[in-house]
XYZ file of C-alpha atoms in Angstrom:
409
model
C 45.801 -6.466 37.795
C 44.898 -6.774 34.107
C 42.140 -9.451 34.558
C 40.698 -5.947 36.972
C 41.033 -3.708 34.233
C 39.346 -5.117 31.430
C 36.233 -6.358 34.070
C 36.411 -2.579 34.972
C 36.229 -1.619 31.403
C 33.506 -4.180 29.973
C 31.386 -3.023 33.157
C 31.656 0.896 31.971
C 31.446 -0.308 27.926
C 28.073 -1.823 28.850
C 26.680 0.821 31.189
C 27.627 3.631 27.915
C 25.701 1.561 25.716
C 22.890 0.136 27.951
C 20.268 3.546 27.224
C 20.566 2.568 22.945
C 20.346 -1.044 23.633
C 16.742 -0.319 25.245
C 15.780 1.606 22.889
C 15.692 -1.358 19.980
C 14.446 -3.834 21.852
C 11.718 -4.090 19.915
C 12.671 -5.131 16.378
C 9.571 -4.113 14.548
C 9.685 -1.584 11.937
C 9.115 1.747 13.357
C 8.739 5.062 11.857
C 9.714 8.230 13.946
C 7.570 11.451 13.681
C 7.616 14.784 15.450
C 4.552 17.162 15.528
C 3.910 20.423 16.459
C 0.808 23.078 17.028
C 1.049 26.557 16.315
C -1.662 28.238 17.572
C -0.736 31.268 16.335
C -0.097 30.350 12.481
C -2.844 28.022 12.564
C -0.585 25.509 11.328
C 0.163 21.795 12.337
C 3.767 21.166 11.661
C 4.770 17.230 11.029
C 8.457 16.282 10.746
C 9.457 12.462 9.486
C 12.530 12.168 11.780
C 13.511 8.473 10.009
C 12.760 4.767 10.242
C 14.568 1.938 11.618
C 14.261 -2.120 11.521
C 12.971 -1.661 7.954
C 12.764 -5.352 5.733
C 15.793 -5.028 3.249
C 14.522 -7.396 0.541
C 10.646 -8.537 -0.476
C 10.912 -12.183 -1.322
C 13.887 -12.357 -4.038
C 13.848 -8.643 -4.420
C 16.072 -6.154 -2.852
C 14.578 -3.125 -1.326
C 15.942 0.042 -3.547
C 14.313 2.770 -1.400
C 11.809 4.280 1.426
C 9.506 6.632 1.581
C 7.151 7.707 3.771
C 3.711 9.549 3.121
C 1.936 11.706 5.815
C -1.368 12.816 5.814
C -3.952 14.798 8.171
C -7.119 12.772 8.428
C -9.838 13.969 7.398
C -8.552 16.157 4.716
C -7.197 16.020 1.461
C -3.543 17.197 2.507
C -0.753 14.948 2.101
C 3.008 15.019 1.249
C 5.520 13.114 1.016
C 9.459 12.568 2.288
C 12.109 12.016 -0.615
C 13.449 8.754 -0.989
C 16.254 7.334 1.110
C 18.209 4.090 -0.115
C 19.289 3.136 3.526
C 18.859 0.665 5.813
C 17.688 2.781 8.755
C 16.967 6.097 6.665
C 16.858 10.022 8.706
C 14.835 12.120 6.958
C 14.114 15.417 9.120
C 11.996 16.274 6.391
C 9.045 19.343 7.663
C 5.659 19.489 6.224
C 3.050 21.940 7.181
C -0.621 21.633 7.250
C -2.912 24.350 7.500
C -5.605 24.915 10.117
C -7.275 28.040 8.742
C -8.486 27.126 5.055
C -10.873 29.646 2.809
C -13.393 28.333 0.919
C -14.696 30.086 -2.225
C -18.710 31.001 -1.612
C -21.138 32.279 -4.420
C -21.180 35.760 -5.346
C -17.355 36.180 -5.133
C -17.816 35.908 -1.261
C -15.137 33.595 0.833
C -15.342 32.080 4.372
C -12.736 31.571 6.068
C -12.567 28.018 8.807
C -10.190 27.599 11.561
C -9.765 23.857 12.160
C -9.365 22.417 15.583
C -6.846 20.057 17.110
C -8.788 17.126 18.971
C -8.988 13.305 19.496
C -11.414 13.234 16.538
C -8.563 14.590 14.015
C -5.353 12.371 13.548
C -2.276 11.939 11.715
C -1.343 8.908 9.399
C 2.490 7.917 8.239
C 2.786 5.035 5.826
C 6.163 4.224 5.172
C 6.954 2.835 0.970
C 9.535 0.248 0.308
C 10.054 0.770 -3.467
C 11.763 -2.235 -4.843
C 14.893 -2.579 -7.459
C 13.969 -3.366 -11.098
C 17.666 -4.523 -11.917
C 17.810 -8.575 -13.606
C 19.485 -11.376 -12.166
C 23.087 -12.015 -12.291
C 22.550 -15.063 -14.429
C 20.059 -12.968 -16.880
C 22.430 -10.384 -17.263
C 25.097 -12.310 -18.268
C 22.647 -13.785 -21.306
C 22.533 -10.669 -22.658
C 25.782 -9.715 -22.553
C 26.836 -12.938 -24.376
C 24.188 -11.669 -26.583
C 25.975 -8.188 -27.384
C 28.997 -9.498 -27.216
C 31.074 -11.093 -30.443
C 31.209 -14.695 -30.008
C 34.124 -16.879 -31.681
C 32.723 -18.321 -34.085
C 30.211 -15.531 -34.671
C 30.398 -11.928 -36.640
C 30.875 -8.674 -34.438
C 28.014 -6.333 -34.934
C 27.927 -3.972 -37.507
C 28.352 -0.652 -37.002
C 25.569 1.959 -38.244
C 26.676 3.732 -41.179
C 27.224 7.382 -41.514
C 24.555 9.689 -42.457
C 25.575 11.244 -45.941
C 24.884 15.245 -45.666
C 21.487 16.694 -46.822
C 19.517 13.363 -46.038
C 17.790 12.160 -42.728
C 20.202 14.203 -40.626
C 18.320 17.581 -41.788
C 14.794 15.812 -40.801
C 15.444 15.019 -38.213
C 17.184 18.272 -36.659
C 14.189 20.059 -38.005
C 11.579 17.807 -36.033
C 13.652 18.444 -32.657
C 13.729 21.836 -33.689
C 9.674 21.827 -33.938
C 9.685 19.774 -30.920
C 11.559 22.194 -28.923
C 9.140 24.609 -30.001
C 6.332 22.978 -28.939
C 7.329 22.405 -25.831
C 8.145 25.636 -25.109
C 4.752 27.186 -26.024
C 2.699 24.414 -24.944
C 5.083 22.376 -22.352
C 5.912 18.827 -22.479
C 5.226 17.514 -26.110
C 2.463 14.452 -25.721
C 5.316 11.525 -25.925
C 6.939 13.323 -23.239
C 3.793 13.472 -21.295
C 3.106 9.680 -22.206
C 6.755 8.659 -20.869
C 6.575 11.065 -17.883
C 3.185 9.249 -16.928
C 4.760 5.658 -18.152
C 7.798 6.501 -15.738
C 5.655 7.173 -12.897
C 3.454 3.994 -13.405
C 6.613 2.014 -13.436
C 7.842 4.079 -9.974
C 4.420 3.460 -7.913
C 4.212 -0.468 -9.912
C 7.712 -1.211 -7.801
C 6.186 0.442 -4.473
C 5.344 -1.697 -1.276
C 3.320 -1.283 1.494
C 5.616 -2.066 4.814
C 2.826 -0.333 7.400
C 1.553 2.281 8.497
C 0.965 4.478 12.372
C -1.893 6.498 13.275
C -1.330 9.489 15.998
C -4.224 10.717 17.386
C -4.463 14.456 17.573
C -5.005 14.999 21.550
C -4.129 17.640 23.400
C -2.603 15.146 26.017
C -0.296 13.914 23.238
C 1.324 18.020 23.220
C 3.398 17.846 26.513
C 6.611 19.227 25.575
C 7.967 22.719 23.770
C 9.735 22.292 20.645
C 13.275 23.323 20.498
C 12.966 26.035 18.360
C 9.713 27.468 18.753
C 8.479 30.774 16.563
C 5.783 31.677 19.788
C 5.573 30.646 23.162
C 1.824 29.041 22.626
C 4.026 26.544 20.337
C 2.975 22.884 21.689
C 4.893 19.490 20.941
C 4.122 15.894 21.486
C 8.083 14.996 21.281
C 10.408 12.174 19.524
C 7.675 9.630 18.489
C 8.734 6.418 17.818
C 5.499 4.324 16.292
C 5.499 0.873 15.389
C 4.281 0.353 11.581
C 1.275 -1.842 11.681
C -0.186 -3.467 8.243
C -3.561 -1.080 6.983
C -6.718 -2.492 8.440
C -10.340 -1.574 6.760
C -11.981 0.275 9.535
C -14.896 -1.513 9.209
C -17.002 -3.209 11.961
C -16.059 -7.594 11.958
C -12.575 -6.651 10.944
C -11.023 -7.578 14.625
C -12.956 -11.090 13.558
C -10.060 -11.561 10.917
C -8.303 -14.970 11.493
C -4.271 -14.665 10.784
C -3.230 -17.010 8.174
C -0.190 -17.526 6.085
C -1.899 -16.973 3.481
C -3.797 -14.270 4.080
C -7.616 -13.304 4.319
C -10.204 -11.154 2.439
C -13.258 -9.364 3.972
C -16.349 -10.118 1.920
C -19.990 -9.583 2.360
C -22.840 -11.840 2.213
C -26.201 -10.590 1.031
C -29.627 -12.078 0.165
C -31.334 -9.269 -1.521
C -35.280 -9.574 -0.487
C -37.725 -10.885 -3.412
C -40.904 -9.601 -4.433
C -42.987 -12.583 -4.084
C -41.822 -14.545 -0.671
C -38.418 -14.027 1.520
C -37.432 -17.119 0.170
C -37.607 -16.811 -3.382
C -37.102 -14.665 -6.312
C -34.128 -13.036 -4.707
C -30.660 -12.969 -5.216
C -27.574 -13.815 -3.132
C -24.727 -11.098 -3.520
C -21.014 -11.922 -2.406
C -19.258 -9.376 -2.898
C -15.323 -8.346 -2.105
C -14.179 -5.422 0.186
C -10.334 -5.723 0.811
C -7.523 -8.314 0.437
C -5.061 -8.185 3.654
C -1.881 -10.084 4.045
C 1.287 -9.804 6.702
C 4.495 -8.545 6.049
C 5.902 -12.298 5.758
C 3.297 -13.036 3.751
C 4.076 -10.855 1.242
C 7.504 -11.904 1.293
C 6.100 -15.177 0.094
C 4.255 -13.975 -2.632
C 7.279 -12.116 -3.680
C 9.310 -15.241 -3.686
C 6.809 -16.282 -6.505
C 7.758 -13.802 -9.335
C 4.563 -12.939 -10.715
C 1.382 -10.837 -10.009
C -1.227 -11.608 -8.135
C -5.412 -11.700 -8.777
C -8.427 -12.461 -6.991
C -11.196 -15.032 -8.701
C -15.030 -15.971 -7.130
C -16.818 -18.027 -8.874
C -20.666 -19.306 -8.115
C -21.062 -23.142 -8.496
C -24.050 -24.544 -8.675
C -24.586 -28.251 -8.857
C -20.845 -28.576 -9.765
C -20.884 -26.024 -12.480
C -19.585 -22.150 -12.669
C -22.423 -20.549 -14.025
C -21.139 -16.920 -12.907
C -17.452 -15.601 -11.539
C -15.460 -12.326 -10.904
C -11.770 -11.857 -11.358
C -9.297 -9.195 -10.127
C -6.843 -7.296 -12.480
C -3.471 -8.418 -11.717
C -1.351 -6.357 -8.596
C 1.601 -6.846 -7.321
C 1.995 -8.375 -4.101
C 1.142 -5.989 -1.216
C 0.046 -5.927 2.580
C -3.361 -4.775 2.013
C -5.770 -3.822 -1.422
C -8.891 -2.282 -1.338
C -11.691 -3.353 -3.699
C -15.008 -1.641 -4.964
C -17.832 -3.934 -3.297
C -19.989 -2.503 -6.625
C -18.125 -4.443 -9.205
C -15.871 -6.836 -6.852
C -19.137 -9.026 -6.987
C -21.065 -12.433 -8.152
C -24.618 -12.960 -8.031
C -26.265 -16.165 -7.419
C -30.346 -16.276 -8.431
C -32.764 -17.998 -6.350
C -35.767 -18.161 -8.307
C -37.678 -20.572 -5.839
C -37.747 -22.369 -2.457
C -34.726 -24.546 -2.369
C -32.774 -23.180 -5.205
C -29.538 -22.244 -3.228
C -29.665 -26.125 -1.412
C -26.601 -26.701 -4.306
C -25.141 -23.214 -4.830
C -21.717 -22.549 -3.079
C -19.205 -19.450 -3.383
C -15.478 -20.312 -4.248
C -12.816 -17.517 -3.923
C -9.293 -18.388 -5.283
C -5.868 -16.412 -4.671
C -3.834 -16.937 -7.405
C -0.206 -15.666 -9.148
C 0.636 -16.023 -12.604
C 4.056 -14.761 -13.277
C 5.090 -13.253 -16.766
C 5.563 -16.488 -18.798
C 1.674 -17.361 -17.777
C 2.329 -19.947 -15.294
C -0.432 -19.719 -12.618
C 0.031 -21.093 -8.393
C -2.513 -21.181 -6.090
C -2.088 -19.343 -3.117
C -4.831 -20.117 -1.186
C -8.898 -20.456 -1.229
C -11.987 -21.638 0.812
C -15.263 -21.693 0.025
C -19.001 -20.466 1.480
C -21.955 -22.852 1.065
C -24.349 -24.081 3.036
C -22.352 -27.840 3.409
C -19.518 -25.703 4.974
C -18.232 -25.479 8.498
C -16.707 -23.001 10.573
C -17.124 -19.267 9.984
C -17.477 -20.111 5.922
C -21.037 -21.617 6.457
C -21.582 -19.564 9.500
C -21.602 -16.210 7.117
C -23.823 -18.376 4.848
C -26.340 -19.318 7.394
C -26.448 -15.759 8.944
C -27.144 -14.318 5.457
C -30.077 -16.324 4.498
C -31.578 -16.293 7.910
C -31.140 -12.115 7.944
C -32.444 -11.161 3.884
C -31.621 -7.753 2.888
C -28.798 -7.303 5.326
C -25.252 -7.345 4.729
C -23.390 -9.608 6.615
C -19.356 -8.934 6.884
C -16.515 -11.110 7.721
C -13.139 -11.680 7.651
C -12.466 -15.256 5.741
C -9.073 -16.692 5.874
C -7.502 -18.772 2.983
C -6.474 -22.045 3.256
């Protein structure tokens, strides 16, 4: 009779939970979103419902924080959610986009647009992990040894007391003058300098988990919200969208090989000469975006130090030109500016590139200037697989860019 009851009430325990056990199958990050059209206030309303299956540490860091960051493509609008120091964070934060926008014309005049809702039009959610800036537990006990009176060692000495009439008076008349200022002319500059400083150091500890696109289609607008202001109110529902890492958009990039390392798109180009196809011309590599996984980036975490990009031109076993990166923390994906992300190699005459090769390192150098290799590869024309490939297509097409995805090894 007991042995019954407690089958009986497994069997029930499991059929009550079996509709939230389906739901997390899937143990990727996910970000949940909720949108709604308003025809009538020509508005698009986007709520971040929350996140779940979120990484809770970057390497050897913890994960402080998320935050997510919506924006209505194209467009300039974008918001974002507060910050949320939880493992699976709810938000049910609302931000509204307009449809109907006036533009300023000449002659005082303003035209009014109404924006439509199609397939063309779409919504992007990237969801932050902002990481914790505390020290180890071994590096704060240093310096508290340090404050601290030793035995053998004198206690520190205590500031003295300000006699009356000397620096006190100063210096309540500069925070009297500061005040002042600041209430004429707003934030004095230091306070400007540390409000900008503060925010560096904020977006310095952010990291990129993924990101969801949701096309605007009126297919996707099935359901009526809950609590609607008009009855032409439209919803697409509870979305739950799986964050993927931010690709480049641009045409080769499904040509990316996945590495543990990660990969870089660059283009090949051999600019066209004056005198012959062959000569006088120069051959342009230049660097278009760095994308690595999620675990990846854990990795690079794991190193304690920032990260940079170097290419170098070799020719006849000698750098005679090279590019490097600024230093950036570790992240899923970082766009460059193909314009100055570049080396050049020259080709004054027939033959000239027959001992020229390309060599692009990934490298971290943490804070006490100790540098590790990530990864690297290099193009040239004594290279196989898609390295000489891109090298062989770009002198045998001049004047045209060609674009791949190169993986490091």
């Amino acid at each position: 009779m007991a042995l019954a009851k407690i089958r009986s009430f497994i069997d029930n325990s499991l059929k009550t939970v079996s509709t939230p056990l389906d739901r997390t199958v899937n143990l990727e990050p996910e970000v949940g979103i909720r949108i709604v059209h308003s025809p009538n206030d020509k508005t698009l309303r986007v709520t971040v419902l929350g996140a779940r299956h979120l990484p809770q540490n970057f390497g050897f860091t913890r994960v402080n924080s998320y935050v997510v960051k919506v924006k209505l493509i194209p467009g300039k609008d974008k918001f974002e959610t507060t910050s949320k120091n939880e493992s699976w964070p709810q938000w049910n934060e609302e931000f509204i986009f307009p449809l109907r926008k006036e533009t300023k014309q000449k002659f005082g005049k303003s035209k009014v647009v109404e924006e439509e809702i199609n397939g063309s039009r779409f919504i992007v959610a990237t969801l932050y992990a902002v990481l914790e800036d505390k020290p180890l537990i071994a590096t704060e006990k240093k310096d508290s040894e340090k404050n601290s009176p030793t035995k053998g060692g004198e206690p520190p000495k205590k500031a003295g007391k300000k006699k009356e009439g000397q620096s006190g008076s100063s210096e309540n008349q500069e925070s009297t003058k500061n005040k002042l200022l600041s209430q004429f002319f707003g934030k004095g500059p230091d306070k400007i300098a540390e409000s900008a400083a503060a925010e560096r150091r904020v977006y310095d500890k952010r990291r990129t988990v993924g990101a969801t696109t949701i096309p605007l289609d009126s297919r996707n607008f099935v359901t009526k919200p809950p609590k609607s202001k008009h009855t032409g109110d439209v919803s697409t529902g509870d979305l739950w969208k799986p964050l993927r890492p931010i690709a480049s958009g641009i045409i080769g990039a499904d040509e990316k090989k996945e590495s543990k390392k990660g990969q870089v798109e660059v283009s090949l180009c051999l600019a066209k000469g004056e005198k012959d196809e062959d000569s006088d011309g120069q051959l342009i590599l230049s660097l278009n975006r760095l994308k690595c996984s999620l675990q990846t980036m854990h990795e690079h975490e794991g190193l304690k130090g920032q990260m940079y990009l170097k290419m170098s031109v070799v020719d006849g076993g000698r750098v005679t030109h090279f590019w490097k990166s600024d230093r950036f923390a570790p992240t899923v994906s970082t766009k460059f500016s193909p314009e100055t992300a570049r080396v050049v190699a020259d080709n004054p005459y027939k033959g000239a590139l027959n001992d020229v090769s390309f060599v692009v390192k990934f490298v971290s150098k943490n804070k006490m200037g100790k540098k590790t290799p990530v990864g690297h590869f290099v193009i040239g024309p004594d290279v196989g697989g898609t390295y000489g490939e891109q090298w062989r297509q770009a002198l045998a097409k001049p004047g045209q860019q060609i674009t791949k995805w190169q993986a490091f090894e």
